[in-house]
XYZ file of C-alpha atoms in Angstrom:
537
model
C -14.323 10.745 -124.497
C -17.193 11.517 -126.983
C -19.791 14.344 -124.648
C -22.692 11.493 -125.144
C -20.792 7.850 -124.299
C -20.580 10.539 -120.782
C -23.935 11.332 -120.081
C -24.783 8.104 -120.766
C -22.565 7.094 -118.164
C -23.425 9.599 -115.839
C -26.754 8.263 -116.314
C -26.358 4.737 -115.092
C -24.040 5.875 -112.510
C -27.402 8.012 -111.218
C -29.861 5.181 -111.308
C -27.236 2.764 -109.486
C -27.011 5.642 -106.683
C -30.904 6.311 -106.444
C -31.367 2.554 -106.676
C -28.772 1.861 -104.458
C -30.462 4.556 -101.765
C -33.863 3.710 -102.637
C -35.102 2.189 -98.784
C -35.619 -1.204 -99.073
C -39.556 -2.438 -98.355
C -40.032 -3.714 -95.006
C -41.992 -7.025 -93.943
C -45.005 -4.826 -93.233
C -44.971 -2.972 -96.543
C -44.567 -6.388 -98.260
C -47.408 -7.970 -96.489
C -49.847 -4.822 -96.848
C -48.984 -5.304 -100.414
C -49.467 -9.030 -100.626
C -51.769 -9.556 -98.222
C -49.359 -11.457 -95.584
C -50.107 -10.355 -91.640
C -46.959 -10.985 -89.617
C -47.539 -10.929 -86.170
C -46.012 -11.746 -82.868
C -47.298 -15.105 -80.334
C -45.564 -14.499 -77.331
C -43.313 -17.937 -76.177
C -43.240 -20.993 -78.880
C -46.144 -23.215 -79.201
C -45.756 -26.484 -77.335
C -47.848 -28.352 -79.817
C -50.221 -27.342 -82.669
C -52.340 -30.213 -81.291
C -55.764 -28.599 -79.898
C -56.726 -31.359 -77.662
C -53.597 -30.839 -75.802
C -52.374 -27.166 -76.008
C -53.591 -24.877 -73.210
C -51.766 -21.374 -74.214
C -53.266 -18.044 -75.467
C -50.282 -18.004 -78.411
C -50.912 -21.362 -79.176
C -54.826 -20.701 -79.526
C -53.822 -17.670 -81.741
C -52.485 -20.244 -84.431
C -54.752 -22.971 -83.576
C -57.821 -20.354 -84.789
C -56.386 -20.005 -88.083
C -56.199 -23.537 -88.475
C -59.238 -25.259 -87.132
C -62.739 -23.947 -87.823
C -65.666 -24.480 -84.644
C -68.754 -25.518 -85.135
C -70.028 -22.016 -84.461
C -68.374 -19.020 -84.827
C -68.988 -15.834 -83.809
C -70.117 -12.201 -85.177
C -66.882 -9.641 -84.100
C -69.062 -7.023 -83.326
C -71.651 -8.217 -81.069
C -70.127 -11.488 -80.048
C -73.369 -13.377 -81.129
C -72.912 -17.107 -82.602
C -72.867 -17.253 -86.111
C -72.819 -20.559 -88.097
C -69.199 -22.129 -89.155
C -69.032 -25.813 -89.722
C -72.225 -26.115 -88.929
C -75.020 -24.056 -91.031
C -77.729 -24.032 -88.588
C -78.664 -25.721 -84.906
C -81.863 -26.354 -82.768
C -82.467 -26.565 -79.315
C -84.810 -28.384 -77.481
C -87.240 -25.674 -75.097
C -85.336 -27.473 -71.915
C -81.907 -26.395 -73.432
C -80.682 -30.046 -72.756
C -80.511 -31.002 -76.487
C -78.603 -29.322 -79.210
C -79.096 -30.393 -82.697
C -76.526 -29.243 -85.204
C -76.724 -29.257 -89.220
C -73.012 -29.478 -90.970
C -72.536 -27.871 -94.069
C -72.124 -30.043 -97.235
C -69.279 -28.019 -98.480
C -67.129 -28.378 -95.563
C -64.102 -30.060 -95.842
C -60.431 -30.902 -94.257
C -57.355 -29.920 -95.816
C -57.163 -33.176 -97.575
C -60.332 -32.680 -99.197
C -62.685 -35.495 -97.188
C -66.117 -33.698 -95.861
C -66.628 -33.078 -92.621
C -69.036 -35.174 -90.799
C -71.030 -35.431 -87.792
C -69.139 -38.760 -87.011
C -65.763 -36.712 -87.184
C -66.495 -34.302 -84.132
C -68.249 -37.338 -82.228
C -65.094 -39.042 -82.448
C -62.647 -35.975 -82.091
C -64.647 -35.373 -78.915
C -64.571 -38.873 -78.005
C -60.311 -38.155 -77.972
C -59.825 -35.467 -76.043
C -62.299 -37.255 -73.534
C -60.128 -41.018 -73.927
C -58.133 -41.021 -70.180
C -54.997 -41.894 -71.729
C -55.086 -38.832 -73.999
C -54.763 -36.773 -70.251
C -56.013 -33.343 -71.907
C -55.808 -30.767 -68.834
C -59.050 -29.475 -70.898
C -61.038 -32.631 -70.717
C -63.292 -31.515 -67.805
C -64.423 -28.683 -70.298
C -66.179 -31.326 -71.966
C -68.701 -32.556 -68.915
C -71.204 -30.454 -69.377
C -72.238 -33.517 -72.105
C -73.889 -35.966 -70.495
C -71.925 -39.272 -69.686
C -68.483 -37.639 -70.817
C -66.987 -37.306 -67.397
C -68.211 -41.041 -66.544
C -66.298 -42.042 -69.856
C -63.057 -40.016 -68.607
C -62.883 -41.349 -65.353
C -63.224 -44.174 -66.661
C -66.685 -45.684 -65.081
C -68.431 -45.534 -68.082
C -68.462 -47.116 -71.910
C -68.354 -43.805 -74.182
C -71.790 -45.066 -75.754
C -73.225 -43.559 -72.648
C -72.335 -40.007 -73.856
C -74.446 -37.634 -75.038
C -73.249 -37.629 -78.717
C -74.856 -39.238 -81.780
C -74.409 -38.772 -85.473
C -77.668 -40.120 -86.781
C -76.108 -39.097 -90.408
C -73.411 -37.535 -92.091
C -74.723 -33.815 -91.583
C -76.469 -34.429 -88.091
C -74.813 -34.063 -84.738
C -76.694 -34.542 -81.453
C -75.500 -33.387 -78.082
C -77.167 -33.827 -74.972
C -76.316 -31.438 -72.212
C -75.885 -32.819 -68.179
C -77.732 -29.644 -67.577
C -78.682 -26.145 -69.396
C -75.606 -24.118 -70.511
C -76.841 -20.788 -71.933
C -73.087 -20.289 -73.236
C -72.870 -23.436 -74.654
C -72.385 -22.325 -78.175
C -69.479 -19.819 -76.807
C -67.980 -22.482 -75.719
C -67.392 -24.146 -79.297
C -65.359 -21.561 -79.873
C -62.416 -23.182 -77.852
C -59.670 -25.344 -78.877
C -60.384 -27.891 -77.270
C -64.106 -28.101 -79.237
C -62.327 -27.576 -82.221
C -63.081 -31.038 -84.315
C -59.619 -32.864 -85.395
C -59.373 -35.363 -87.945
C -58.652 -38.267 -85.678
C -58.063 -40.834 -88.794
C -55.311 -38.481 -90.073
C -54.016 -38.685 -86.423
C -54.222 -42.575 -86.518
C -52.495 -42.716 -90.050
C -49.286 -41.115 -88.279
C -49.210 -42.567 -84.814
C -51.582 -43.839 -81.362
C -54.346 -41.107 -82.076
C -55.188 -41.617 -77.676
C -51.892 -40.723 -76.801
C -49.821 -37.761 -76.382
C -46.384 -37.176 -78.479
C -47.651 -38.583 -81.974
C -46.396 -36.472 -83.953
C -49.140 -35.021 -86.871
C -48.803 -31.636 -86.005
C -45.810 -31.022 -88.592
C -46.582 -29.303 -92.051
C -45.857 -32.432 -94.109
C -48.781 -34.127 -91.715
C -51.416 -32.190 -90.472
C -54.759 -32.148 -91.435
C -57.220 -28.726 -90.248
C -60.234 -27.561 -91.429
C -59.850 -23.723 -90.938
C -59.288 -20.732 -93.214
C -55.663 -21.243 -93.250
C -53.151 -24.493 -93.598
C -49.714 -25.151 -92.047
C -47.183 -24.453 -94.581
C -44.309 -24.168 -92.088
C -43.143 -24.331 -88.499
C -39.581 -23.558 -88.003
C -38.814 -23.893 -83.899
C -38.387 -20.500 -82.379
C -38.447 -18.529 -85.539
C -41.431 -18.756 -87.227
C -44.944 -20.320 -88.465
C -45.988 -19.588 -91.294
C -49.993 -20.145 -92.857
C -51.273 -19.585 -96.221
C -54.953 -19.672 -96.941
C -56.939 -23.186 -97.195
C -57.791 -24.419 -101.182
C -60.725 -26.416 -99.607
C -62.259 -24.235 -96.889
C -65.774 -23.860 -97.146
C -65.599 -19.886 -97.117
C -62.436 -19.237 -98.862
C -63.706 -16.706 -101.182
C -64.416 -14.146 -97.632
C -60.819 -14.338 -96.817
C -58.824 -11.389 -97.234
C -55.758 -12.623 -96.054
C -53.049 -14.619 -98.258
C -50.960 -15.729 -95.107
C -49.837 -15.059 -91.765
C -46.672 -15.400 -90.180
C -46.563 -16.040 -86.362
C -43.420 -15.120 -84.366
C -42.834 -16.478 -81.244
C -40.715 -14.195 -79.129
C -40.385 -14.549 -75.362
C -38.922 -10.437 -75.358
C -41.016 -8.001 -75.363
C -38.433 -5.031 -75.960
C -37.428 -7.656 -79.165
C -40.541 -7.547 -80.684
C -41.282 -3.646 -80.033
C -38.180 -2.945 -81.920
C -39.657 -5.301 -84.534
C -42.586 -3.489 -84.665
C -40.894 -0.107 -85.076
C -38.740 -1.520 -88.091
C -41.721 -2.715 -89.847
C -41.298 -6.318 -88.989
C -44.552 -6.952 -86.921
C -48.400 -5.825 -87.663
C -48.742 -6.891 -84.462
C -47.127 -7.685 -80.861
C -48.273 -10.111 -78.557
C -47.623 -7.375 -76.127
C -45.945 -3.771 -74.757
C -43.090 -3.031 -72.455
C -44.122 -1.220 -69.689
C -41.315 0.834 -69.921
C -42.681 1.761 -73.699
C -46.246 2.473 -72.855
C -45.778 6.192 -72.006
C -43.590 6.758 -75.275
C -46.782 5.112 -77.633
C -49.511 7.444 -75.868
C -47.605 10.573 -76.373
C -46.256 9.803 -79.970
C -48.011 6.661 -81.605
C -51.512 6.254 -80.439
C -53.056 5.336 -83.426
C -50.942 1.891 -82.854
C -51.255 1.046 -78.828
C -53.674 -0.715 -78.158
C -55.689 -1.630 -74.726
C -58.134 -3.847 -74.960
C -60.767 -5.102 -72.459
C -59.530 -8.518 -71.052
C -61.894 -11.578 -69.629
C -57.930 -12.290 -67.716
C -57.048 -12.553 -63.933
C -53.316 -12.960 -63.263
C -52.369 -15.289 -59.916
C -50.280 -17.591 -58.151
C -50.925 -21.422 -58.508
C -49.610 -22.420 -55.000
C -48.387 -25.629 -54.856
C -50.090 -27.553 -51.265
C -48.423 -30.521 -51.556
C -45.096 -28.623 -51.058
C -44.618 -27.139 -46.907
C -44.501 -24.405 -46.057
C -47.718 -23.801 -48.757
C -49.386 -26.654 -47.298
C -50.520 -24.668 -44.696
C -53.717 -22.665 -45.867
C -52.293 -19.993 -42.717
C -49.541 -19.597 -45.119
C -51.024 -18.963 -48.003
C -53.788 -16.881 -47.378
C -50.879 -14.991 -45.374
C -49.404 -14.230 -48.257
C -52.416 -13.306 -50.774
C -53.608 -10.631 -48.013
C -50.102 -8.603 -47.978
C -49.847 -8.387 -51.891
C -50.414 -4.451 -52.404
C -52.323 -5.378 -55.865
C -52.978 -1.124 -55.942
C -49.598 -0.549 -56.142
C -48.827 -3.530 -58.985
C -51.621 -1.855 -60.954
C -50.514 1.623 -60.455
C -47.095 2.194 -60.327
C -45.730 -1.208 -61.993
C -48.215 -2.450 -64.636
C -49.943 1.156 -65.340
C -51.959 -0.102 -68.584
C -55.597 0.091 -66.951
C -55.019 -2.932 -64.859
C -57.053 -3.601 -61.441
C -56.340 -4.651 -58.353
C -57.770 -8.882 -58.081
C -58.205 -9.875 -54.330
C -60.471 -12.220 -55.865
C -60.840 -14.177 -59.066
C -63.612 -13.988 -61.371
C -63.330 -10.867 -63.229
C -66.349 -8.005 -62.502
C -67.294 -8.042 -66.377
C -68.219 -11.269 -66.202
C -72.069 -11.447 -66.788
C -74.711 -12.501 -63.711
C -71.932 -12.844 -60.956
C -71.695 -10.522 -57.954
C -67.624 -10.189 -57.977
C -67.007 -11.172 -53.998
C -66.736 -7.190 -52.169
C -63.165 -7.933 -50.436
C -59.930 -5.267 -49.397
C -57.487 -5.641 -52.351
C -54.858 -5.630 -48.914
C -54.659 -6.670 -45.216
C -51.540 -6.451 -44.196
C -52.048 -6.680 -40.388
C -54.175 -10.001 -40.973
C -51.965 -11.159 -43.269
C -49.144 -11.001 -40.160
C -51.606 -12.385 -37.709
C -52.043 -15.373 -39.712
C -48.129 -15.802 -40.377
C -47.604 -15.794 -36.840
C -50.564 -18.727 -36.234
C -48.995 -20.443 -38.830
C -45.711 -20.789 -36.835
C -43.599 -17.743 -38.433
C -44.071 -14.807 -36.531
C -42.479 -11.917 -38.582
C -41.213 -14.709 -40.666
C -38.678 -16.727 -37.949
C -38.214 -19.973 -39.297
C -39.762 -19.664 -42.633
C -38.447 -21.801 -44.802
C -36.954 -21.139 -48.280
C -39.977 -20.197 -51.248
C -39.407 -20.137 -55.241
C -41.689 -18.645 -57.388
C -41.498 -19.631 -61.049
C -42.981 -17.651 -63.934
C -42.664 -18.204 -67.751
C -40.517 -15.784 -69.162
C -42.017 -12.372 -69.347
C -40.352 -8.934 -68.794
C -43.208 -7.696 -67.311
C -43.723 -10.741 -65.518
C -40.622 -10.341 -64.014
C -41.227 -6.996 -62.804
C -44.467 -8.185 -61.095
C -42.934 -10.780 -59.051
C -40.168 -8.609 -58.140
C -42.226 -6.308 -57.008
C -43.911 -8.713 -54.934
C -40.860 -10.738 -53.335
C -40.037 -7.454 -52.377
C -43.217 -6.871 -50.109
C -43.210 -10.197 -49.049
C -39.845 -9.856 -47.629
C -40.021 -6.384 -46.013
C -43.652 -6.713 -44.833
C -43.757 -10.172 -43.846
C -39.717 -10.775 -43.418
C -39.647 -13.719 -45.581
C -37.457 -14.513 -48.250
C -38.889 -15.674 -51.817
C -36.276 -16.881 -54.319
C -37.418 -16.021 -58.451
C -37.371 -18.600 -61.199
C -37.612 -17.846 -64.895
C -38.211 -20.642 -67.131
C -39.534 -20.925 -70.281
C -42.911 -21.335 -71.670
C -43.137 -24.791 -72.098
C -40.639 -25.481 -69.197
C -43.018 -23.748 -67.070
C -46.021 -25.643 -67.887
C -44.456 -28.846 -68.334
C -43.592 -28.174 -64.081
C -47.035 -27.210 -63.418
C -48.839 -30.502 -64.910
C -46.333 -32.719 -62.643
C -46.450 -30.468 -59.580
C -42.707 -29.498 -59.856
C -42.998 -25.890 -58.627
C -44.300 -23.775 -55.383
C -45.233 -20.738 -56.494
C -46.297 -20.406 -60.150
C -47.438 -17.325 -61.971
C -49.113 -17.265 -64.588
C -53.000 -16.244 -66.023
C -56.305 -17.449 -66.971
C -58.205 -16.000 -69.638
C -61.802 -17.155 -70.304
C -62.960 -19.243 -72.685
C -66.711 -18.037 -72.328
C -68.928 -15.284 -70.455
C -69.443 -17.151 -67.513
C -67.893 -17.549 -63.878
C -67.298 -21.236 -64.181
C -65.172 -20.550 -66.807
C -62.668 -18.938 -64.252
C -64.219 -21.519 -61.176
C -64.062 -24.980 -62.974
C -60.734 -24.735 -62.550
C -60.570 -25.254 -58.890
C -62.563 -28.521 -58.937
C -60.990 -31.154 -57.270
C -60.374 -33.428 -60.603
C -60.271 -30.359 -62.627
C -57.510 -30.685 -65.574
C -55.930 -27.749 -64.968
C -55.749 -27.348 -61.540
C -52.588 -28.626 -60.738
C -52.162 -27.186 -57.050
C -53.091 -30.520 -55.474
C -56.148 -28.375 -53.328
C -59.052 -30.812 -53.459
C -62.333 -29.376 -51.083
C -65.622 -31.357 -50.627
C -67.767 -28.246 -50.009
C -65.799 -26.566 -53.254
C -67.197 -29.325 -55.547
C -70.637 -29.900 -53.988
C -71.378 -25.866 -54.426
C -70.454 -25.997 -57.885
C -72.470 -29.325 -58.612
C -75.462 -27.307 -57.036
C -74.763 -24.204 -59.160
C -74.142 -26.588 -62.276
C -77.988 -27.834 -61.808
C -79.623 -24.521 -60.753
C -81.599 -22.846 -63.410
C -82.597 -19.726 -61.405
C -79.399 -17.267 -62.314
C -79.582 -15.495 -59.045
C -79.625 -18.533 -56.677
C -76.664 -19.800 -59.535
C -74.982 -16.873 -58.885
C -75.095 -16.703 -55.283
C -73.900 -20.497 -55.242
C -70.727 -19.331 -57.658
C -69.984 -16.521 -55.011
C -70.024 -19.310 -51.889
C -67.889 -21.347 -53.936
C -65.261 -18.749 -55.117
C -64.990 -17.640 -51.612
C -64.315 -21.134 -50.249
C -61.324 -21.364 -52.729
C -60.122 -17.759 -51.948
C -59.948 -18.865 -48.188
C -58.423 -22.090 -49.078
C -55.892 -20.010 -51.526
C -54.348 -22.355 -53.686
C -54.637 -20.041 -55.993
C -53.556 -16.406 -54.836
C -55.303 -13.752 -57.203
C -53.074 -10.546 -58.005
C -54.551 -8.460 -60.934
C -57.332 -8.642 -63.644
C -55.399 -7.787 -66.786
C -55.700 -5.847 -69.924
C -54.390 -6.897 -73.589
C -51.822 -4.184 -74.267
C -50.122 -4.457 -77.263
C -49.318 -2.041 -80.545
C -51.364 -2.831 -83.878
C -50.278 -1.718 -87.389
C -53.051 0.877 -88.755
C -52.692 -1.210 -91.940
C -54.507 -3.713 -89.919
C -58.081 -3.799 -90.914
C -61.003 -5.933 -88.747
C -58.933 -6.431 -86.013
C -61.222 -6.337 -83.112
C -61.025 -6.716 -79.797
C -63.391 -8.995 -77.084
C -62.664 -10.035 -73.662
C -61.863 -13.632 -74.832
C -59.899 -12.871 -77.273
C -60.996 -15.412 -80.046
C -60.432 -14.320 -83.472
C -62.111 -15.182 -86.502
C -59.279 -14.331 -89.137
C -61.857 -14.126 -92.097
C -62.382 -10.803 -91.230
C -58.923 -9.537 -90.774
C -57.325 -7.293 -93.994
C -54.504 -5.206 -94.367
C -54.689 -1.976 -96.202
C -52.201 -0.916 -98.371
């Protein structure tokens, strides 16, 4: 064989080898590179729909692909304008008076108008929508006549004098109102594109899917494949396209948190949703530039369930909140800067003097067992709790049936369902013990309090209290923020005595971020405006 016709061969026999060897570019790489974030929700999205959802994963998606009316500035957290390009309000803080953008417009090109969010809001208020997040909206005057259906909705506090003009009048002074636009549930919707597909009032029309919805954020739905994947690519008609970095994102929803570590080490995931415990040690020694542990506006409980004996005994229940050792959770289970929650509100939250209470009692906690009619548990019937399904939540409750049974001697059965399983039990009442979190939507106590309101959306224990609602009416009307505050504290301790809802811990966000991952910053809501997310090569 001629020495050249070899070398030439030898030749392409070398490229196929290095070629063949040459390591294969990862999702991550590929994204730095094309400016595609893929990152991890936690459990599948129930809906995409934001006058229904109530999840923290869901909310991740939903603020890609509806804009508020005001955003917010990531480093100080102050309001900055979004759909709307400026606001007033009137020196009694009653009256806000926004100004929409001419250039703002929904996916399907239409401008956005002042009568769009009067009648978005007008839907998530309509009774026979039943959004658990409808009470957010009665801090507008008239709207919780109009969902309780004693009054006409043109006795709400919204008007759209023209196109660009929206007026809302407040019930009372709300110095976080414009924190609370943030929200899903604030988020306008195009209501006629919801019309065009099914009953716009009513839940299950389905105009969430690529093919049908309409948003108005920095990103549009371009797919949604159950259990595997959403994808987004970046909006042709949103008002500020030209400021965002990103080309797409890719949500995972993954209910395993050891599934999407190892996704994260392969260069699969930016970003997790969150950290196995069991992994947190490893990161701090050898990866720190990617853990994360961010400061959290979150209070993990129990939702017990009083309509269901033995927890309709408030004996029973406060029972079992005092002999929780919530040190212990925080130290030797959770061990990611945790605290200990014998009550709710969370102590960063501004102008509220957390209640001073033992994070244990364990020898009250048996006294009151025993008045109940269990002493050392005799007799005490059989108890489930249910949680969504979470490793670490799993380890929690463990940890917990365990001191229920050897300090109390009563036996707690565990549940694990999945995300929308779970929650789909809580809004009917088909549970006893439920664990889950709250994380709030604003800087105030009521955002964590509201919920225990007698009518309240999201309650879902069946725990209704006169003196409950009438302190937080008073503290709703009170200007003075001390004499507010002190009313807040009266009220939360009311509920806490009550205990349908059993506080355990107030939580971090730990979780492991790509370095590629540029603008990614953390607040205790944990809103994010994706305009100012990037990926570096």
């Amino acid at each position: 064989m001629p020495r050249r016709l070899v070398l030439g061969l030898l030749s392409c026999v070398l490229c196929f080898l290095a070629a063949a060897c040459a390591k294969r570019e990862t999702p991550v790489q590929i994204g730095n590179r094309t400016g595609t974030l893929h990152m991890s929700i936690g459990s599948e999205p129930s809906d995409l729909d934001p006058h229904i959802v109530t999840g923290i994963g869901e909310a991740k998606v939903l603020h890609a692909l509806f804009e508020p009316l005001v955003s917010f500035d990531p480093h100080t957290l102050k309001p900055v304008p979004a759909i709307a390009e400026s606001w007033d309000v009137s020196p009694d803080g009653l009256t806000y008076t926004f100004h929409l953008r001419p250039t703002a417009r929904w996916s399907n090109g239409e401008p956005i108008t002042a009568s769009d969010c009067v009648e978005s809001w007008k839907r998530i208020l309509t009774p026979t929508l039943a959004a658990d997040y409808a009470y957010m909206l009665y801090m507008v005057r008239g709207a919780e006549d109009f969902n309780k259906g004693k009054a006409p909705f043109s006795a709400v506090g919204l008007a759209a004098p023209d196109a660009r003009t929206l007026v809302v009048h407040l019930t009372a002074p709300a110095p976080y109102f414009l924190q609370v636009l943030l929200n899903s549930p604030w988020r306008p919707v195009n209501v006629r594109a919801i019309a065009a597909v099914g009953d716009a009032y009513r839940r299950g029309t389905a105009w969430t899917t690529p093919e049908r919805i309409v948003t108005s954020g920095p990103f549009h739905l371009k797919e949604w494949t159950s259990h595997q994947r959403l994808v987004v690519e970046k909006s042709a008609t949103y008002w500020d396209r030209e400021h965002v970095k990103l080309n797409a994102i890719v949500f995972y929803p993954t209910d395993s948190v050891d599934a999407e570590e190892r996704a994260f080490r392969a260069g699969q995931l930016h970003l997790t949703y969150s950290l196995s415990l069991s992994k947190l040690g490893s990161y701090r020694q050898s990866m720190p530039e990617s853990l994360r542990i961010d400061p959290y506006l979150s209070t993990y409980f129990f939702r017990a369930n009083t309509r269901k004996p033995p927890l309709d005994n408030p004996l029973v229940r406060r029972a079992l909140s005092l002999a929780i050792d919530r040190t212990l959770i925080v130290e030797k289970v959770l061990r990611g800067g945790q605290r200990p929650a014998p009550s709710l509100v969370p102590p960063e939250t501004p102008d509220y003097p957390v209640p001073a209470l033992p994070p244990r009692d364990l020898e009250t906690a048996k006294k009151l067992l025993a008045e109940a009619g269990y002493p050392g548990g005799k007799g005490f019937p059989p108890v489930e709790i249910t949680y969504n399904n979470s490793e670490i939540l799993r380890l929690v409750v463990e940890a917990i049936q365990e001191m229920w049974r050897r300090d109390l001697g009563i036996e707690v059965q565990i549940v694990n369902q999945e995300y929308k399983v779970a929650f789909a039990n809580r809004r009917t009442g088909n549970y006893q013990l439920l664990f889950g979190d709250w994380v709030g939507d604003y800087l105030d106590a009521t955002t964590f309090l509201d919920l225990w309101r007698s009518d309240a959306g999201n309650n879902h224990t069946g725990w209704a209290s006169h003196d409950y609602d009438a302190l937080m009416d008073r503290a709703m009307t009170t200007s003075d923020v001390a004499a507010r505050a002190r009313l807040l504290q009266q009220a939360e301790l009311v509920m806490l005595q009550g205990s349908p809802c059993i506080p355990v811990y107030f939580n971090t966000h730990v979780y492991l971020c790509s370095p590629s991952v540029k603008g990614w910053l953390p607040n205790p809501m944990d809103h994010m405006d994706y305009r100012h997310v990037s990926l570096a090569p």
